[in-house]
XYZ file of C-alpha atoms in Angstrom:
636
model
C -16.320 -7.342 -45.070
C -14.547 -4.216 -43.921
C -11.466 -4.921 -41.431
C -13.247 -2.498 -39.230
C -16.634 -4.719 -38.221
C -14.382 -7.868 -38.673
C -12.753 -6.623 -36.196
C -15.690 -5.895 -33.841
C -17.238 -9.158 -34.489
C -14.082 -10.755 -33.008
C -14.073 -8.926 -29.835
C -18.074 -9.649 -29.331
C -18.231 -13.323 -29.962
C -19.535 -15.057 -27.533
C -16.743 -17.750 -27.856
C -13.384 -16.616 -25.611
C -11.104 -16.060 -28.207
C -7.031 -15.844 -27.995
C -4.431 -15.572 -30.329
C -1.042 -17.209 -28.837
C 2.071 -16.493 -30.048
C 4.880 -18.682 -31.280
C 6.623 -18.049 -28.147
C 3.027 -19.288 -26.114
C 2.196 -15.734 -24.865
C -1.207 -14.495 -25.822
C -1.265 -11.402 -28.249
C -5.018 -11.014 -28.657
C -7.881 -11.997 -26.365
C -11.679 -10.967 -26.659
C -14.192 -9.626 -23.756
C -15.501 -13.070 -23.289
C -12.106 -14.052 -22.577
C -11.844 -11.692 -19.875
C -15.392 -12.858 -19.083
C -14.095 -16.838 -18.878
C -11.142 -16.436 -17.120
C -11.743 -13.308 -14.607
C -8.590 -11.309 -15.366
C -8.237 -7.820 -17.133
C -7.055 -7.926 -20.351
C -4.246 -6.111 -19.955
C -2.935 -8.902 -17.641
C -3.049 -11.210 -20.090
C -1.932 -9.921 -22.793
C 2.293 -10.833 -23.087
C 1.133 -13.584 -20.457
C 2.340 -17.259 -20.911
C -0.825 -18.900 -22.222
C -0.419 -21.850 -19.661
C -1.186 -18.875 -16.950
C -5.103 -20.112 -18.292
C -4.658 -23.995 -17.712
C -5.105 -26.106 -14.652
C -1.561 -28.194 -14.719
C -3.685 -31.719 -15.168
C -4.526 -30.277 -18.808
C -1.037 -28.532 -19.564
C 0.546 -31.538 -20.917
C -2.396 -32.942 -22.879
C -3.182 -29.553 -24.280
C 0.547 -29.112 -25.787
C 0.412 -32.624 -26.857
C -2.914 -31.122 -28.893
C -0.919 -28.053 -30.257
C 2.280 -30.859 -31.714
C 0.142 -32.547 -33.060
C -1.746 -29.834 -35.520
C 0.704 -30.124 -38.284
C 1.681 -27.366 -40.453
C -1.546 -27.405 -41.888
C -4.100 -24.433 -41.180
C -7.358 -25.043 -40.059
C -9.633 -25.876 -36.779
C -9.235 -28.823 -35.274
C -11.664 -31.019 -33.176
C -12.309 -29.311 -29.839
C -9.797 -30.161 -27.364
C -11.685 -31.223 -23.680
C -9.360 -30.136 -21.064
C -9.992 -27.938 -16.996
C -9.138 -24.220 -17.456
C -8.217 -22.248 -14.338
C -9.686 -18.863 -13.557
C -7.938 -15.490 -12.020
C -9.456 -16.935 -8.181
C -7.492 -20.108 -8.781
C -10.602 -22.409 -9.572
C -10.703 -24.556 -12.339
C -13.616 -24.819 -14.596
C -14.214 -27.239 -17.575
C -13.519 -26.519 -20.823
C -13.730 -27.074 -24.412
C -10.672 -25.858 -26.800
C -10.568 -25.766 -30.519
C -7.301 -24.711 -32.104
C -6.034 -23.846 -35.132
C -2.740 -22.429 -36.939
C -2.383 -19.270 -38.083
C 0.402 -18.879 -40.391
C 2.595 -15.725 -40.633
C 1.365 -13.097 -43.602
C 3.524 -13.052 -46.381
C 6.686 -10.967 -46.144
C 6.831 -12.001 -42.615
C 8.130 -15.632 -42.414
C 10.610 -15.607 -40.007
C 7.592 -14.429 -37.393
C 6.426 -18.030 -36.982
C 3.258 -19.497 -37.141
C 0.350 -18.266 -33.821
C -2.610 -20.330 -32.963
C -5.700 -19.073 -32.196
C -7.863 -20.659 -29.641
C -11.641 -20.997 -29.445
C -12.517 -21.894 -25.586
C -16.116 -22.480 -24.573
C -17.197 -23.480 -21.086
C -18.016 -27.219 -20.738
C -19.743 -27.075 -17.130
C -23.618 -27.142 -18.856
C -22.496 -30.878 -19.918
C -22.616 -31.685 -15.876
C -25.750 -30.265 -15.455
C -24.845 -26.529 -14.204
C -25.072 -23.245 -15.402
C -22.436 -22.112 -17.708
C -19.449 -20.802 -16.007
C -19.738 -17.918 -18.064
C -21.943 -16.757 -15.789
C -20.104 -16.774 -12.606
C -19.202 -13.788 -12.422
C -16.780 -14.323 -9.210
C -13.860 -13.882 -11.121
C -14.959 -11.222 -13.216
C -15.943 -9.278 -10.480
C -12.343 -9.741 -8.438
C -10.650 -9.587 -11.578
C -8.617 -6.225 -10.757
C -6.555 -4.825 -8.930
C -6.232 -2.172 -12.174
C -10.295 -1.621 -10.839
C -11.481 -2.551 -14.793
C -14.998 -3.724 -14.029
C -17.239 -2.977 -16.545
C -21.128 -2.386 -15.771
C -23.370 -3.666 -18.304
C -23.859 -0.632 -20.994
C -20.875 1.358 -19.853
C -17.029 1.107 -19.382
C -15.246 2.888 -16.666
C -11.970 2.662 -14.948
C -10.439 4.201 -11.726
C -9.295 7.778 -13.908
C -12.907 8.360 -14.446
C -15.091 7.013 -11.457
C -16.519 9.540 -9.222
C -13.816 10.037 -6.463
C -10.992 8.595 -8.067
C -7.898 10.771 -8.955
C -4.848 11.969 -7.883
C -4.362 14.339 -5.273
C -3.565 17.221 -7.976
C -6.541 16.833 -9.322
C -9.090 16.676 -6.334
C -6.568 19.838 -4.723
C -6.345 22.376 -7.137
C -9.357 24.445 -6.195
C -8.686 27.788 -4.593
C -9.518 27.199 -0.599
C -8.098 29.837 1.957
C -10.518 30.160 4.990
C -12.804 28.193 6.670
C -15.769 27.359 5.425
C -19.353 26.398 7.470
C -19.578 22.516 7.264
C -21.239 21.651 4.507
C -20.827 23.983 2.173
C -19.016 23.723 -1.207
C -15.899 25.478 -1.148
C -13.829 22.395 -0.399
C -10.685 21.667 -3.242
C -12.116 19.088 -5.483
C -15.487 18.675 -3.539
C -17.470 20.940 -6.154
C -16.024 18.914 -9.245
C -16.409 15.404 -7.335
C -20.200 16.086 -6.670
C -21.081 17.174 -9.583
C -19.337 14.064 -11.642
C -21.304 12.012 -9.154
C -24.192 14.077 -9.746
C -24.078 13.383 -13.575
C -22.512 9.996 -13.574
C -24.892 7.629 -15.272
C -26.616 5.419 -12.965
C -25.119 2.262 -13.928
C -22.251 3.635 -11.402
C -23.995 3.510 -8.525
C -24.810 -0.316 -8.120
C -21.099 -1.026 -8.674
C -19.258 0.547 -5.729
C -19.267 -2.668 -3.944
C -17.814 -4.662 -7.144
C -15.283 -1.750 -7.134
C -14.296 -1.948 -2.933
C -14.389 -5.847 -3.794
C -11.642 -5.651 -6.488
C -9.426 -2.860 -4.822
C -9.292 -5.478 -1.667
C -8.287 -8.182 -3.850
C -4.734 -8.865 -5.260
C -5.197 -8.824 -9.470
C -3.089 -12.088 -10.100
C -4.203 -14.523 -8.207
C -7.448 -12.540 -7.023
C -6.686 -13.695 -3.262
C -7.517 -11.038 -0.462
C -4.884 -8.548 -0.193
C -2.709 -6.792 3.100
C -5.864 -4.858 4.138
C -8.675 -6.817 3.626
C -6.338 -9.766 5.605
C -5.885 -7.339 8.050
C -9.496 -6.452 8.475
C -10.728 -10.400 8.540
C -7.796 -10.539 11.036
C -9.016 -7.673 13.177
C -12.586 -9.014 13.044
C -11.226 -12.321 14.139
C -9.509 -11.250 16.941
C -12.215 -9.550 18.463
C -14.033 -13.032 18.902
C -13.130 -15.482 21.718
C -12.034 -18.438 19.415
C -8.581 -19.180 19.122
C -6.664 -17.148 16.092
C -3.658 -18.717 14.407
C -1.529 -17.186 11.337
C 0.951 -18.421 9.105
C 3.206 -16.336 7.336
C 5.096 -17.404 4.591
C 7.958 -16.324 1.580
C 8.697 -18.557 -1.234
C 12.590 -19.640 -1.185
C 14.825 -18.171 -3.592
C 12.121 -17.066 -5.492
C 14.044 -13.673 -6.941
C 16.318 -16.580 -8.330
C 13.542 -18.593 -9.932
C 12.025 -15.006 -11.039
C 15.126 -14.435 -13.094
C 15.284 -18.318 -14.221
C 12.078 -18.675 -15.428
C 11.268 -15.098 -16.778
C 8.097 -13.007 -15.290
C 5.008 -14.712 -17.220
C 6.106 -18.208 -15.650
C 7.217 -17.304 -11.900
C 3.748 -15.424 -12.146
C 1.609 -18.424 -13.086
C 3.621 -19.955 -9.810
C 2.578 -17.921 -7.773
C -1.386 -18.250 -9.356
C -0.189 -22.167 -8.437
C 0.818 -21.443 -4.847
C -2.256 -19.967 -4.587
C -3.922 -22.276 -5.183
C -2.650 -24.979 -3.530
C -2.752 -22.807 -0.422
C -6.316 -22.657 -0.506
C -6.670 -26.276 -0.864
C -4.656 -27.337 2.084
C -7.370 -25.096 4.420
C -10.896 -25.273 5.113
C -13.494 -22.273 3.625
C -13.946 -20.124 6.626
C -10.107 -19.706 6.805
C -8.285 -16.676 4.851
C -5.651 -17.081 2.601
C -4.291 -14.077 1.393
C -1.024 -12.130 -1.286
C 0.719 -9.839 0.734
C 3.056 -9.172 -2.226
C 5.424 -10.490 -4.197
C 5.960 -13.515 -2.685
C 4.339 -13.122 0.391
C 1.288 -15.276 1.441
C -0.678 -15.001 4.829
C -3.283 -17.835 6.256
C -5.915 -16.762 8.420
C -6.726 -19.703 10.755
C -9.730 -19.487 12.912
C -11.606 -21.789 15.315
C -8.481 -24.391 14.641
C -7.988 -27.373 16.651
C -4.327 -28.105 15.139
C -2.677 -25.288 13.770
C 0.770 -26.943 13.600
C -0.725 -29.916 11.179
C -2.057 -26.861 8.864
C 1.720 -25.337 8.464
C 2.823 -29.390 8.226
C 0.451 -29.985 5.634
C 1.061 -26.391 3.233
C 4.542 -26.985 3.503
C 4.552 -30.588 2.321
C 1.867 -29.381 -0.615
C 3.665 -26.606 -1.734
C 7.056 -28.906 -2.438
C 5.469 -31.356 -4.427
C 7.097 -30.691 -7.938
C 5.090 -28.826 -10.770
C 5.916 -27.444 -14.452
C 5.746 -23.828 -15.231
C 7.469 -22.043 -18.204
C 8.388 -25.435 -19.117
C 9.849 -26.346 -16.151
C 9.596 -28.419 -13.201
C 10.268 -26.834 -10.300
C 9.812 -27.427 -6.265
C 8.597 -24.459 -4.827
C 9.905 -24.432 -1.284
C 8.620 -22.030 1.525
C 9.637 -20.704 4.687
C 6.818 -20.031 6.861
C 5.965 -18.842 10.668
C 3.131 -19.106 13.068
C 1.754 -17.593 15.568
C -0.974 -17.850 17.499
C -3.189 -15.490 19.777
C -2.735 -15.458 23.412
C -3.882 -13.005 26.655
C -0.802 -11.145 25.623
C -0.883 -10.459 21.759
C -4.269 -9.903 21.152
C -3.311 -6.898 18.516
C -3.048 -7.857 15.076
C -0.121 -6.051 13.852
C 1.693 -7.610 17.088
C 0.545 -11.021 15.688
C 1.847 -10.630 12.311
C 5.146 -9.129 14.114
C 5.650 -12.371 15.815
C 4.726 -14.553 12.725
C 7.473 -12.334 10.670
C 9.645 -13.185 13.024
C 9.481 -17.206 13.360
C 9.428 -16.884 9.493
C 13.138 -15.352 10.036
C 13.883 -18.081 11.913
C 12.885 -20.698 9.319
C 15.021 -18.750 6.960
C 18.007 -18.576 9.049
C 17.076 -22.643 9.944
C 17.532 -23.509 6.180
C 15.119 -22.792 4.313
C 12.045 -24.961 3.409
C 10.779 -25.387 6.872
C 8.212 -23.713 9.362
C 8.578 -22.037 12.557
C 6.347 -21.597 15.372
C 6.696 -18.150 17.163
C 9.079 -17.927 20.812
C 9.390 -14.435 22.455
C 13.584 -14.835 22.029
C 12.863 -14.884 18.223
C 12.374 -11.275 18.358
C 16.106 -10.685 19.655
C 17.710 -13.159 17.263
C 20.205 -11.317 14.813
C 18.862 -13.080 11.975
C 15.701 -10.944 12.894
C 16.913 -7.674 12.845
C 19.034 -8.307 9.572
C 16.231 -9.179 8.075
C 14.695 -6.556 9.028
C 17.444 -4.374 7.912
C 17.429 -6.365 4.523
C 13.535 -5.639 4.087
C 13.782 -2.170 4.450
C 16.394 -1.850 1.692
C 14.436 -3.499 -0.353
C 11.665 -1.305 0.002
C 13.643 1.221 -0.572
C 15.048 -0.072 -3.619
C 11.255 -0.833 -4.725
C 9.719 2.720 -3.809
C 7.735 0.769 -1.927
C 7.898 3.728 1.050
C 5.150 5.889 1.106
C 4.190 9.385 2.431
C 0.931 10.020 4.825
C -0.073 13.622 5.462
C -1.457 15.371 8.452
C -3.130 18.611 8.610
C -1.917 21.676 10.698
C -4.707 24.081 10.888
C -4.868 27.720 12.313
C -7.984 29.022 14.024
C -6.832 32.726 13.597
C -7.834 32.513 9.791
C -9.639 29.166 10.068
C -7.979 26.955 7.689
C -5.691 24.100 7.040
C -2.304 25.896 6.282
C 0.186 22.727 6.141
C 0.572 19.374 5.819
C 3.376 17.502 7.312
C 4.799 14.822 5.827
C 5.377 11.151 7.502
C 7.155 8.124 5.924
C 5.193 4.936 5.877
C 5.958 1.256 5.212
C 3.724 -1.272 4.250
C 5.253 -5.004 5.197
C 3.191 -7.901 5.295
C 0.103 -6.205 4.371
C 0.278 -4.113 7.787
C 1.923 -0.397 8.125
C 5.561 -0.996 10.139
C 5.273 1.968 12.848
C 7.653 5.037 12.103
C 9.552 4.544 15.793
C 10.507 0.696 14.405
C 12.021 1.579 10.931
C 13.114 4.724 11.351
C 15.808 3.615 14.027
C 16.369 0.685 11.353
C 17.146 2.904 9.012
C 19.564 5.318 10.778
C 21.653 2.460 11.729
C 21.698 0.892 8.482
C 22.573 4.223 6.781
C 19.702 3.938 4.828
C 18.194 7.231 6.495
C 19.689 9.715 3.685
C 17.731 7.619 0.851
C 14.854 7.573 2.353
C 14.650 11.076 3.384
C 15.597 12.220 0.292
C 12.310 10.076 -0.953
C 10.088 11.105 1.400
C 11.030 15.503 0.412
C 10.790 14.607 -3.281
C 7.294 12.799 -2.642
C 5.890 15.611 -0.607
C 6.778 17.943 -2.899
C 5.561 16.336 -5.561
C 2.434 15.237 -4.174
C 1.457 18.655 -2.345
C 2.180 20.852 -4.706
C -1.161 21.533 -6.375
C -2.242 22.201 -3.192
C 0.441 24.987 -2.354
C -0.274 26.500 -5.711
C -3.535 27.723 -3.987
C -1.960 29.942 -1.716
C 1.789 31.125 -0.656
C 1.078 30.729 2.657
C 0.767 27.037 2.217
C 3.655 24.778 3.594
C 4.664 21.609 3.912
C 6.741 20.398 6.713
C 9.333 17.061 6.518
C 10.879 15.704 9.088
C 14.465 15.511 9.201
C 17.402 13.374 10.844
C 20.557 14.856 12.609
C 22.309 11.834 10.854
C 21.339 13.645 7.140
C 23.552 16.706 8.194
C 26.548 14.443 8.241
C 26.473 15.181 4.756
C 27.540 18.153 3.777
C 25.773 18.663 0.484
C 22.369 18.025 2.562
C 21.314 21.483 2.052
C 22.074 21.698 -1.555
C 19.861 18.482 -2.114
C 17.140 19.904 -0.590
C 16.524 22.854 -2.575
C 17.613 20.832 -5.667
C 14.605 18.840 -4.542
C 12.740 21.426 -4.204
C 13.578 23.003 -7.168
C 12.757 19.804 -9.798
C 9.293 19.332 -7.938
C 8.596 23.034 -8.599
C 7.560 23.894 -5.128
C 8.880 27.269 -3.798
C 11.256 27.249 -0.796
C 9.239 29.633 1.210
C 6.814 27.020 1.554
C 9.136 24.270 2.731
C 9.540 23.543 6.309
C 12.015 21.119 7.738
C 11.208 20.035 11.308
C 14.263 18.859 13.648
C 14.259 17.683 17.385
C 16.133 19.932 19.728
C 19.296 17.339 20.282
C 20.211 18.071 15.912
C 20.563 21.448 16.935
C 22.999 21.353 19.708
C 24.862 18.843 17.945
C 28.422 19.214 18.318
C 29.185 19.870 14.565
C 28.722 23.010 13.244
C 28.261 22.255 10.277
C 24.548 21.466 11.147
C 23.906 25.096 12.150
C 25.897 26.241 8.859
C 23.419 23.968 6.254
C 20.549 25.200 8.692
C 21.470 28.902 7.576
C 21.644 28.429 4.006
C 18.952 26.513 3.815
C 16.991 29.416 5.394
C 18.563 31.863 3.569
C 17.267 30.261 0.200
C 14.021 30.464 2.092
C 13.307 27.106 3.886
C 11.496 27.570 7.174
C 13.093 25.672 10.026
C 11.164 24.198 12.966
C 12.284 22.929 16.164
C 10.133 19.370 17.220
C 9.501 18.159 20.243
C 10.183 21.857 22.023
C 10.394 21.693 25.679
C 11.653 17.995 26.431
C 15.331 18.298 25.280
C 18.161 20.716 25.952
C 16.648 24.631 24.940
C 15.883 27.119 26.650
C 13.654 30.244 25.834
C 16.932 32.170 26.430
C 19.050 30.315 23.725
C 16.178 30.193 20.930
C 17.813 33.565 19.871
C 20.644 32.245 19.170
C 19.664 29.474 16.555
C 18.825 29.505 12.749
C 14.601 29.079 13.243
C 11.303 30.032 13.082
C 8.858 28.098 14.743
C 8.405 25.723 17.981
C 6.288 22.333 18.294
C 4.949 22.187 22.034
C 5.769 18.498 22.493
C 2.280 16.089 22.657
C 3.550 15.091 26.550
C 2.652 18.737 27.650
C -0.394 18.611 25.712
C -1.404 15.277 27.349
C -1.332 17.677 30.578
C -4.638 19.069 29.710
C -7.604 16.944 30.737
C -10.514 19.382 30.752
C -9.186 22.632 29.915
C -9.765 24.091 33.348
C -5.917 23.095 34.694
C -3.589 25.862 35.822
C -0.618 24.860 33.532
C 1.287 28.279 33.271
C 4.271 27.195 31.713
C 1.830 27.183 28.044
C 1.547 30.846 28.666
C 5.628 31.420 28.961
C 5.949 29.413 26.045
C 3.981 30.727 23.522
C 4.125 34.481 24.671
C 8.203 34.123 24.607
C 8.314 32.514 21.497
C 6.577 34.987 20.558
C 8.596 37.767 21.382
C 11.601 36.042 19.638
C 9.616 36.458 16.240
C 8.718 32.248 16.314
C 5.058 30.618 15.153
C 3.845 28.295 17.744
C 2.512 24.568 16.440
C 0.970 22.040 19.486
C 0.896 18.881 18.466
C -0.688 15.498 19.843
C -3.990 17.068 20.348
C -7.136 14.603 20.909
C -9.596 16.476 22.440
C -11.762 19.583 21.777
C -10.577 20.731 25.411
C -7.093 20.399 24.450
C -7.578 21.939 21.740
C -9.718 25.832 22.844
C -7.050 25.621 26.538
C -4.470 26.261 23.554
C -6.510 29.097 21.316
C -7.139 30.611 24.032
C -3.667 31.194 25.091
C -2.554 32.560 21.265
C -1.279 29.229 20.203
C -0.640 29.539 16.268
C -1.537 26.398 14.953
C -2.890 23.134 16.085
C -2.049 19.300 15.028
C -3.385 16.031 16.355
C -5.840 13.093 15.543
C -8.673 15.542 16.900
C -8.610 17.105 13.539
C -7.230 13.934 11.611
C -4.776 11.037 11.416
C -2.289 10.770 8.676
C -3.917 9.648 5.391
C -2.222 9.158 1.908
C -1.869 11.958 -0.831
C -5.318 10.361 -2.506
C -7.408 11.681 1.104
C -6.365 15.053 1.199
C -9.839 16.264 0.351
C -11.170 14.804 2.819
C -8.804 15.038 5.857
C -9.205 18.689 5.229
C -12.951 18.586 5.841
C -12.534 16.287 8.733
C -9.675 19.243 10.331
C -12.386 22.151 9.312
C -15.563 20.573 10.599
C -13.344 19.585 14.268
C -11.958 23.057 14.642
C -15.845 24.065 14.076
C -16.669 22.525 16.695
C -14.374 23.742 19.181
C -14.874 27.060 18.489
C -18.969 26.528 19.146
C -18.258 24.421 22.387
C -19.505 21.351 21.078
């Protein structure tokens, strides 16, 4: 038999087959393995092998492998409870057998290759093969596999990274509707021609990418949309948040294959201590969430999970007592907002920390002003950074002279708890922990290197960054910035840095010094915020810039575009005069909006035309900005 079809036979039997190593992590697994078990193969594969067995079976099953000699050769099928990706256990049957090292290899040790079959047909139901729960929450890498074809998240209709979907040629604005949008030709037509097996799979696909791939729980946004719904109901809303103690520590004890089958084990015992309605959900790492609803006791919940989760259990070979810190909070008349909710539970989780670890907390309003709090805030935020875990949301500036999107600016974002931390929370974090440099320096390198297909399309393009008056303390600032700008390949012409009026009346002056070599290397400098600081028209001649932001409280002004607000008029025609590009920002309405056109207003920003979306959206916020400017200029 050629190697070649022995080979495909393996991977289509309709046995799960594995190969485990002498070190008990699987090297080989077959589709029905995936099939069985509900996780992507390339999960599995360097995974401990006990990641697959419900802990009653662990023992008895390596009591099985002792005792198959050195002898090769199947033995009688082992009965023992496997345990899927969800964290449910299913019965099994498990025939093993050596497989010595080939020759001229001794020293690799001997594998064993496992035969599992599902055992639920001998109580009378259908074999668990064919529950496909955990096949179809299998991934967070988005692997599931129609029947007949095999796609992945590089080649589904839609997916791709911004580069791709951006680097069509796009310069004025089109009617709505018609092609002409970056990416929108190629996207339609691969939907167009994708074979039709795709199209019954986009909820199996939204269904994986809102579950977390290890222990196939509900991730931060689909908790935060059951928690949304939830809220809007009158029944009473409780949720527990909760970190594992010391778990970096056990991480690094234990090795990565074993503190991830604890966490499949926390998992699980989470979902045992609550009742089927509630939500238990990964955050991340370590981070759990429960979603109680309609619940009587929500105290004797958080008793009972943290009295579950410290009973003892063996991973890696192990026993260990996973201990948890945890906080709850509950709705009331005044925290009806979610993101306030899991604010408050964050916080009486601090508390438990700072109380010793392995307890619970319930939420007080002074828990918010406790220094343990804010330190841990402090502490969370340099982890992120360390991570990379802070992201970059764009929003579109667009001018209605030529009728097109013509920058993007840039906005840091943090994802904690499953929930984005607002920019006016962290960022003040961050400039007192002096973490403001590294994280600007992120967010410029990101931009760049996320926008740039998308300034390739035209030299007029920009993309604007916000910047901190604490970054100028540095005084190789300006050098980093075009270093920056110069490894992402973007052009300094179309980099603008955006500053609020108080950075440039700062007392050193060595701000105003970086500011002109900066834009003498071709950065465009823009003043934020304009009108609600220190300037005035008169001394905009004297500073190093080249376009004003009309603050979003003046905009506010404008109700329904009939107001007599003169002051826009002196604005924009004086800036004007001094050579400077007028941006309003904050704009919501279509009124808003045509009061400033019509008064020769540059450009125009706001959630009118749309709110910040990640890198992956641009496409689409574009068409959202062009088909709202559309509609102001018609009267709509």
């Amino acid at each position: 038999m050629e190697a070649g079809f022995a080979q495909h036979l393996l991977e289509y039997s309709p046995d799960a087959l594995l190969l485990v190593g002498p070190d008990g992590s699987i090297s080989f697994l077959n589709t029905a393995a995936e099939q069985l078990f509900g996780y992507p193969r390339a999960q599995l594969l360097g995974a401990d092998h006990s990641l697959l067995l419900a802990e009653a079976s662990r023992e008895d099953f390596h009591g099985v492998l002792a005792g198959l000699g050195a002898a090769a050769g199947p033995r009688l099928p082992f009965a023992g409870s496997g345990r899927r990706a969800d964290g449910t256990e299913l019965p099994v049957e498990i025939t093993c057998s050596l497989v010595p090292a080939p020759p001229g290899a001794a020293d690799a040790g001997t594998s064993v290759a496992l035969s599992v079959r599902g055992a639920a047909h001998r109580n009378g139901r259908p074999d668990a093969r064919q529950d496909t729960h955990g096949n179809a929450h299998q991934n967070g890498h988005r692997q599931v596999r129609p029947a007949g074809a095999g796609h992945d998240a590089g080649t589904h209709p839609g997916a791709g990274s911004a580069g791709h979907s951006l680097s069509g040629d796009f310069h004025r604005r089109r009617a709505p509707g018609s092609a002409g949008l970056p990416g929108s030709a190629g996207l339609a037509g691969a939907s167009a021609a994708a074979p039709a097996a795709f199209a019954g799979h986009d909820d199996e696909l939204k269904a994986g990418s809102l579950r977390d791939p290890l222990t196939a729980l509900p991730n931060g946004p689909f908790f935060n949309e059951r928690l949304a719904a939830a809220l809007r109901r009158p029944d009473p809303v409780d949720i527990l948040l909760l970190n594992l103690d010391d778990f970096k520590h056990l991480n690094g004890v234990l090795g990565r294959s074993a503190a991830d089958e604890l966490l499949v084990e926390v998992a699980s015992r989470l979902r045992n201590c609550v009742r089927p309605h509630d939500t238990v959900a990964r955050l991340g790492g370590d981070e759990f969430a429960v979603l109680l609803t309609e619940c009587l006791n929500a105290d004797a919940v958080a008793k009972r999970i943290a009295e579950a989760l410290y009973a003892p259990l063996r991973v890696g070979g192990s026993m260990v007592r996973p201990g948890v810190s945890m906080g709850l909070a509950s709705k009331s008349a005044q925290t009806l907002d979610g993101a306030e909710l899991l604010r408050q539970a964050d916080a009486a989780m601090t508390a438990a920390k700072a109380g010793g670890k392995n307890n619970w907390q319930r939420f007080r309003p002074e828990m918010l002003n406790t220094a343990a709090h804010k330190a841990d805030g402090e502490t969370g935020l340099r982890r992120a950074v360390e991570l990379g875990q802070i992201s970059v949301h764009y929003q579109p500036v667009v001018s209605p002279g030529i009728g097109s999107v013509v920058q993007f600016e840039a906005f840091a974002r943090w994802e904690r708890h499953g929930r984005l931390v607002p920019p006016n929370q962290f960022l003040p974090v961050a400039e007192q922990s002096g973490l403001i440099r590294e994280i600007g320096d992120e967010v410029l390198r990101r931009a760049c290197a996320e926008i740039r297909p998308w300034l390739a399309g035209d030299a007029a393009y920009s993309v604007a960054v916000n910047v901190s008056g604490l970054q100028f303390q540095h005084r190789d600032f300006a050098a980093d910035v075009l270093a920056i700008a110069a490894s992402t390949g973007v052009d300094p012409h179309q980099l603008t840095l955006e500053l609020t009026e108080s950075v440039f009346f700062d007392a050193s002056s060595d701000v105003l010094t970086q500011l002109r070599q900066l834009r003498e290397a071709g950065v465009r400098i823009a003043m934020d915020d304009f009108g609600t600081g220190y300037s005035t028209l008169g001394r905009l001649q004297e500073l190093p810039l080249d376009k004003v932001k009309i603050d979003r409280s003046f905009v506010a002004m404008i109700k329904t575009g009939q107001e007599q607000l003169p002051f826009f008029g002196t604005m924009i025609n004086a800036a004007h005069a001094l050579g400077l590009k007028v941006t309003a920002e904050g704009i919501e309405t279509p009124a808003q909006a045509k009061y400033l056109m019509e008064r020769g207003c540059d450009s125009l920003q706001g959630y009118l035309f749309a709110k910040p979306a990640p890198a992956s959206d641009l496409a689409g916020t574009m068409e959202s900005a062009l088909n709202a400017l559309d509609k102001v200029d018609v009267g709509r």
